Structure formats: structure tokens, C-alpha cells
Short mmCIF file of C-alpha atoms in Angstrom, two decimals:
data_model
loop_
_atom_site.label_atom_id
_atom_site.label_comp_id
_atom_site.label_asym_id
_atom_site.label_seq_id
_atom_site.Cartn_x
_atom_site.Cartn_y
_atom_site.Cartn_z
CA ALA V 1 6.98 -16.19 -4.80
CA GLN V 2 7.85 -12.98 -3.08
CA SER V 3 7.49 -11.63 0.39
CA VAL V 4 8.71 -8.85 2.59
CA ALA V 5 9.00 -9.05 6.34
CA GLN V 6 9.03 -6.35 8.96
CA PRO V 7 10.23 -8.03 12.13
CA GLU V 8 9.24 -5.22 14.51
CA ASP V 9 5.64 -4.31 15.26
CA GLN V 10 6.74 -1.09 16.92
CA VAL V 11 9.86 1.04 17.14
CA ASN V 12 10.27 3.67 19.82
CA VAL V 13 12.83 6.45 19.50
CA ALA V 14 13.44 9.80 21.12
CA GLU V 15 13.23 12.93 19.02
CA GLY V 16 16.60 13.88 17.61
CA ASN V 17 17.92 10.33 17.69
CA PRO V 18 18.52 8.27 14.57
CA LEU V 19 15.84 5.78 13.63
CA THR V 20 15.86 2.50 11.75
CA VAL V 21 12.84 0.53 10.62
CA LYS V 22 13.78 -2.93 9.42
CA CYS V 23 12.68 -4.82 6.34
CA THR V 24 13.88 -8.03 4.75
CA TYR V 25 12.79 -9.35 1.41
CA SER V 26 12.51 -12.54 -0.54
CA VAL V 27 11.76 -11.91 -4.21
CA SER V 28 12.59 -13.71 -7.39
CA GLY V 29 14.75 -11.82 -9.83
CA ASN V 30 15.82 -8.25 -9.26
CA PRO V 31 14.01 -6.76 -6.30
CA TYR V 32 11.96 -3.61 -6.66
CA LEU V 33 11.49 -2.36 -3.11
CA PHE V 34 9.46 0.49 -1.66
CA TRP V 35 8.71 2.24 1.59
CA TYR V 36 5.35 3.84 2.29
CA VAL V 37 4.08 5.74 5.33
CA GLN V 38 0.53 5.86 6.64
CA TYR V 39 -0.66 8.59 8.98
CA PRO V 40 -3.87 8.06 10.98
CA ASN V 41 -7.01 8.02 8.82
CA ARG V 42 -4.96 8.62 5.70
CA GLY V 43 -3.87 6.63 2.69
CA LEU V 44 -0.37 5.39 2.13
CA GLN V 45 2.21 7.91 0.99
CA PHE V 46 5.22 6.95 -1.09
CA LEU V 47 8.57 7.59 0.60
CA LEU V 48 11.19 6.02 -1.63
CA LYS V 49 12.02 3.12 -3.88
CA TYR V 50 14.94 0.98 -4.94
CA ILE V 51 15.01 -0.27 -8.51
CA THR V 52 18.68 -0.49 -9.34
CA GLY V 53 21.84 1.51 -8.85
CA ASP V 54 23.09 3.03 -5.63
CA ASN V 55 22.42 0.98 -2.54
CA LEU V 56 21.57 4.11 -0.55
CA VAL V 57 18.27 5.57 -1.69
CA LYS V 58 17.15 9.00 -0.57
CA GLY V 59 13.47 9.77 -0.25
CA SER V 60 10.93 12.21 1.08
CA TYR V 61 11.00 13.97 4.47
CA GLY V 62 14.69 13.20 5.07
CA PHE V 63 14.26 9.43 4.97
CA GLU V 64 16.68 7.10 3.26
CA ALA V 65 16.95 3.37 2.86
CA GLU V 66 19.90 1.06 2.45
CA PHE V 67 19.63 -1.88 0.10
CA ASN V 68 21.82 -4.81 1.15
CA LYS V 69 21.77 -7.70 -1.26
CA SER V 70 23.82 -10.10 0.85
CA GLN V 71 21.53 -9.63 3.83
CA THR V 72 18.37 -9.27 1.67
CA SER V 73 17.47 -6.20 3.64
CA PHE V 74 16.09 -2.77 2.86
CA HIS V 75 16.05 -0.85 6.14
CA LEU V 76 14.53 2.59 6.39
CA LYS V 77 16.61 5.21 8.19
CA LYS V 78 16.58 8.81 9.25
CA PRO V 79 19.48 10.57 10.98
CA SER V 80 17.31 12.62 13.34
CA ALA V 81 13.74 11.63 14.19
CA LEU V 82 10.89 14.09 14.61
CA VAL V 83 7.72 13.65 16.65
CA SER V 84 5.83 14.22 13.40
CA ASP V 85 7.46 11.09 11.95
CA SER V 86 5.25 8.98 14.22
CA ALA V 87 3.19 6.84 11.86
CA LEU V 88 2.81 3.36 10.41
CA TYR V 89 5.53 2.38 7.96
CA PHE V 90 5.20 -0.29 5.31
CA CYS V 91 7.89 -1.98 3.30
CA ALA V 92 6.77 -3.44 -0.02
CA GLY V 93 8.17 -5.53 -2.84
CA LEU V 94 7.06 -5.44 -6.43
CA SER V 95 6.92 -8.47 -8.61
CA THR V 96 8.01 -7.86 -12.16
CA GLY V 97 6.08 -8.48 -15.34
CA THR V 98 2.69 -7.39 -16.57
CA ALA V 99 0.88 -9.00 -13.65
CA SER V 100 2.94 -7.17 -11.10
CA LYS V 101 1.63 -6.09 -7.76
CA LEU V 102 3.01 -4.63 -4.56
CA THR V 103 3.21 -7.04 -1.67
CA PHE V 104 3.35 -5.29 1.67
CA GLY V 105 4.93 -6.19 4.94
CA THR V 106 2.84 -6.17 8.08
CA GLY V 107 3.85 -2.65 8.98
CA THR V 108 5.90 -1.12 11.78
CA ARG V 109 4.51 1.54 14.03
CA LEU V 110 7.08 4.24 14.72
CA GLN V 111 6.62 6.22 17.90
CA VAL V 112 8.85 9.25 18.35
CA THR V 113 8.73 10.90 21.77
CA LEU V 114 10.08 14.14 23.17
CA ASP G 1 -4.42 15.50 -2.38
CA SER G 2 -2.72 12.49 -3.96
CA GLY G 3 -4.68 12.70 -7.20
CA VAL G 4 -6.43 9.38 -6.57
CA THR G 5 -10.05 9.95 -5.55
CA GLN G 6 -12.07 7.41 -3.64
CA THR G 7 -15.74 7.68 -2.80
CA PRO G 8 -17.42 7.41 -0.44
CA LYS G 9 -15.02 8.04 2.45
CA HIS G 10 -17.22 6.22 4.92
CA LEU G 11 -19.89 3.60 4.46
CA ILE G 12 -22.03 1.88 7.06
CA THR G 13 -24.24 -0.94 5.91
CA ALA G 14 -25.96 -4.04 7.19
CA THR G 15 -24.94 -7.66 6.75
CA GLY G 16 -26.18 -9.19 3.54
CA GLN G 17 -26.17 -5.91 1.66
CA ARG G 18 -24.21 -4.89 -1.44
CA VAL G 19 -22.05 -1.80 -1.84
CA THR G 20 -19.99 -0.21 -4.58
CA LEU G 21 -16.75 1.61 -3.95
CA ARG G 22 -15.46 3.97 -6.57
CA CYS G 23 -11.96 5.03 -7.52
CA SER G 24 -10.70 7.62 -9.98
CA PRO G 25 -7.00 7.15 -10.72
CA ARG G 26 -4.44 9.89 -11.00
CA SER G 27 -4.46 11.58 -14.39
CA GLY G 28 -2.35 9.58 -16.84
CA ASP G 29 -2.23 6.41 -14.75
CA LEU G 30 -3.50 3.30 -16.52
CA SER G 31 -3.20 0.77 -13.69
CA VAL G 32 -5.60 0.56 -10.79
CA TYR G 33 -5.13 -1.65 -7.75
CA TRP G 34 -7.48 -2.46 -4.90
CA TYR G 35 -6.28 -3.33 -1.40
CA GLN G 36 -8.07 -4.24 1.80
CA GLN G 37 -6.62 -3.16 5.11
CA SER G 38 -7.94 -4.76 8.25
CA LEU G 39 -6.47 -4.90 11.74
CA ASP G 40 -5.70 -8.59 11.71
CA GLN G 41 -4.81 -9.07 8.04
CA GLY G 42 -2.73 -6.04 7.22
CA LEU G 43 -2.75 -4.80 3.63
CA GLN G 44 -4.11 -7.46 1.32
CA PHE G 45 -3.97 -7.13 -2.44
CA LEU G 46 -7.33 -7.76 -4.05
CA ILE G 47 -7.14 -7.09 -7.76
CA GLN G 48 -5.36 -5.09 -10.47
CA TYR G 49 -6.61 -3.60 -13.72
CA TYR G 50 -4.55 -2.15 -16.51
CA ASN G 51 -6.27 -0.04 -19.16
CA GLY G 52 -9.56 -1.82 -18.65
CA GLU G 53 -8.26 -5.37 -18.42
CA GLU G 54 -7.85 -7.48 -15.33
CA ARG G 55 -4.14 -8.20 -14.85
CA ALA G 56 -3.69 -9.78 -11.45
CA LYS G 57 -5.88 -11.24 -8.77
CA GLY G 58 -5.07 -11.64 -5.13
CA ASN G 59 -7.07 -12.87 -2.18
CA ILE G 60 -10.35 -11.54 -3.49
CA LEU G 61 -13.49 -13.31 -2.35
CA GLU G 62 -16.02 -14.56 -4.89
CA ARG G 63 -18.53 -12.17 -3.32
CA PHE G 64 -16.32 -9.32 -4.47
CA SER G 65 -15.90 -8.12 -8.03
CA ALA G 66 -14.34 -5.17 -9.75
CA GLN G 67 -14.06 -3.53 -13.11
CA GLN G 68 -12.26 -0.67 -14.80
CA PHE G 69 -14.22 1.46 -17.21
CA PRO G 70 -13.10 3.12 -20.47
CA ASP G 71 -12.52 6.40 -18.64
CA LEU G 72 -10.18 4.39 -16.36
CA HIS G 73 -12.15 4.81 -13.17
CA SER G 74 -12.73 1.60 -11.28
CA GLU G 75 -15.43 0.19 -9.06
CA LEU G 76 -15.18 -2.50 -6.43
CA ASN G 77 -18.44 -4.30 -5.74
CA LEU G 78 -18.89 -6.10 -2.44
CA SER G 79 -21.97 -8.26 -2.00
CA SER G 80 -23.55 -10.45 0.68
CA LEU G 81 -21.57 -8.44 3.17
CA GLU G 82 -20.41 -10.01 6.39
CA LEU G 83 -19.16 -8.44 9.62
CA GLY G 84 -15.65 -9.53 8.71
CA ASP G 85 -15.70 -7.41 5.57
CA SER G 86 -15.42 -4.31 7.71
CA ALA G 87 -12.12 -2.73 6.72
CA LEU G 88 -10.42 0.13 4.93
CA TYR G 89 -10.45 -0.36 1.20
CA PHE G 90 -7.73 1.44 -0.70
CA CYS G 91 -7.38 2.12 -4.36
CA ALA G 92 -4.00 2.90 -5.87
CA SER G 93 -2.93 3.83 -9.35
CA SER G 94 0.28 3.81 -11.33
CA MET G 95 1.34 4.70 -14.83
CA GLY G 96 2.38 1.18 -15.65
CA PRO G 97 2.84 -2.21 -14.04
CA GLN G 98 6.10 -1.25 -12.36
CA GLY G 99 5.55 2.35 -11.48
CA SER G 100 5.26 3.75 -8.00
CA TYR G 101 1.77 3.47 -6.60
CA THR G 102 -0.25 6.51 -5.58
CA PHE G 103 -2.89 5.69 -3.00
CA GLY G 104 -6.25 7.24 -2.40
CA SER G 105 -7.37 8.08 1.12
CA GLY G 106 -9.53 4.98 1.29
CA THR G 107 -13.12 4.01 1.99
CA ARG G 108 -13.87 2.86 5.50
CA LEU G 109 -16.55 0.19 5.34
CA THR G 110 -18.39 -0.79 8.48
CA VAL G 111 -20.77 -3.73 8.29
CA VAL G 112 -23.22 -3.92 11.20
#
């Protein structure tokens, strides 16, 4: 069984401040973890993924995520938030094998204000 | 443009009706996935196809069915529609079972 959890429904941050969107995972075997972003009336866009290797993963639009095995977390971060970062963010875990599928968290709405 | 094409973008239909949603995957991608996004259920995995074969099934209702054709496009058929089927239906594709997914822009289905 696998699952990912996003404990916060919404995160509010002022523009220019650092942001963190939290995600914890529970997957069997080696975790394959992803972050996606969804803007209003749009599909999901891939931000970054962790497969193996460095615990700090850099992605699109200045985002990065830190994989922490001991805490089973994969938090999304950005050093300086922009108003245009306001969107719905999804963490996802991928089961391995031929019948793999992405399982998504419930999503966290990020609101960046001036 | 993500490279994954979904049609139609919007669909309004009555209860009891049947609709077909279409998805063309990104060029070179063999896997197609269908997801349902509703306000109260979040993103729910429905079904996966790989090179024409069904590979994984999620919480897909018996009223729903899908297939992937030899040209790799996929169709999701929803029948005996109920009000609760109103949602955004997303298709995603990937090169293989463990590749990054590329999502289409979705089909918004409204059942009235």
C-alpha cells in the first residue's frame, strides 16, 4: 500500500518570503515522489521528482524539494515566493512495477500575497 | 501545450446519458492514465493502459469503461450518468510505467 499526505489545506505567505508546502509519504520499497502544480482551469504541471540520489531536488520555476527518509517527508520549498506561484500543489507517490500509478495527496492551496 | 490532447474541453449532459471522452497522448508515450478530480474526492486514479493493454485499475465504477487503441489514443466511456459524476476528467501519459506523467488540460463534465 502507498499513500501521500498533505497536512495543510492552505498555505499563506507574503511575496518575497520563503515558502514550504508539506508532504509525507508511506510507500513500500524505494519511494518515487513527485510534485505537480495546478493553476485554475488547467491541467497538472510537473514540477520535480525524486527517484534516487541527492536529497535536494531542484525543479521548475525555482522550486525545490527535500527528501527526508527518516521523517518520510518530501516538502516543497522556494526561497522567495511570487504572487504568480499561487496555485494548487499536489504531492504524489509512484508505485513501482508494471502496474504502477501515481497516487496523489489531497492538495495544498498556496496563496501568495503582496 | 503539454502535448496531451483531451477533447472535448467541456461537456454538459443529462442524467442517464452516455458520453465519451477522448485523449491523445504525447508523442512517444505508451502509457495513458485517467483521473477524476472532484471537489470532495480530490484526484482519483481510474485506470491505466500501456501500449493497448489495461495495466492497472483504480476506483473506476462499473458504469465507466476505457480502452486504448492501436494508435495509442484512449477513450473513457461514462454511461448511465449521475449528478455525482460531474467532475474534471484528466488524461495523462508517460513513456513507461515509471516515467513522469504529462497531463492534458482535462474535460469538465457537468451532469444536469
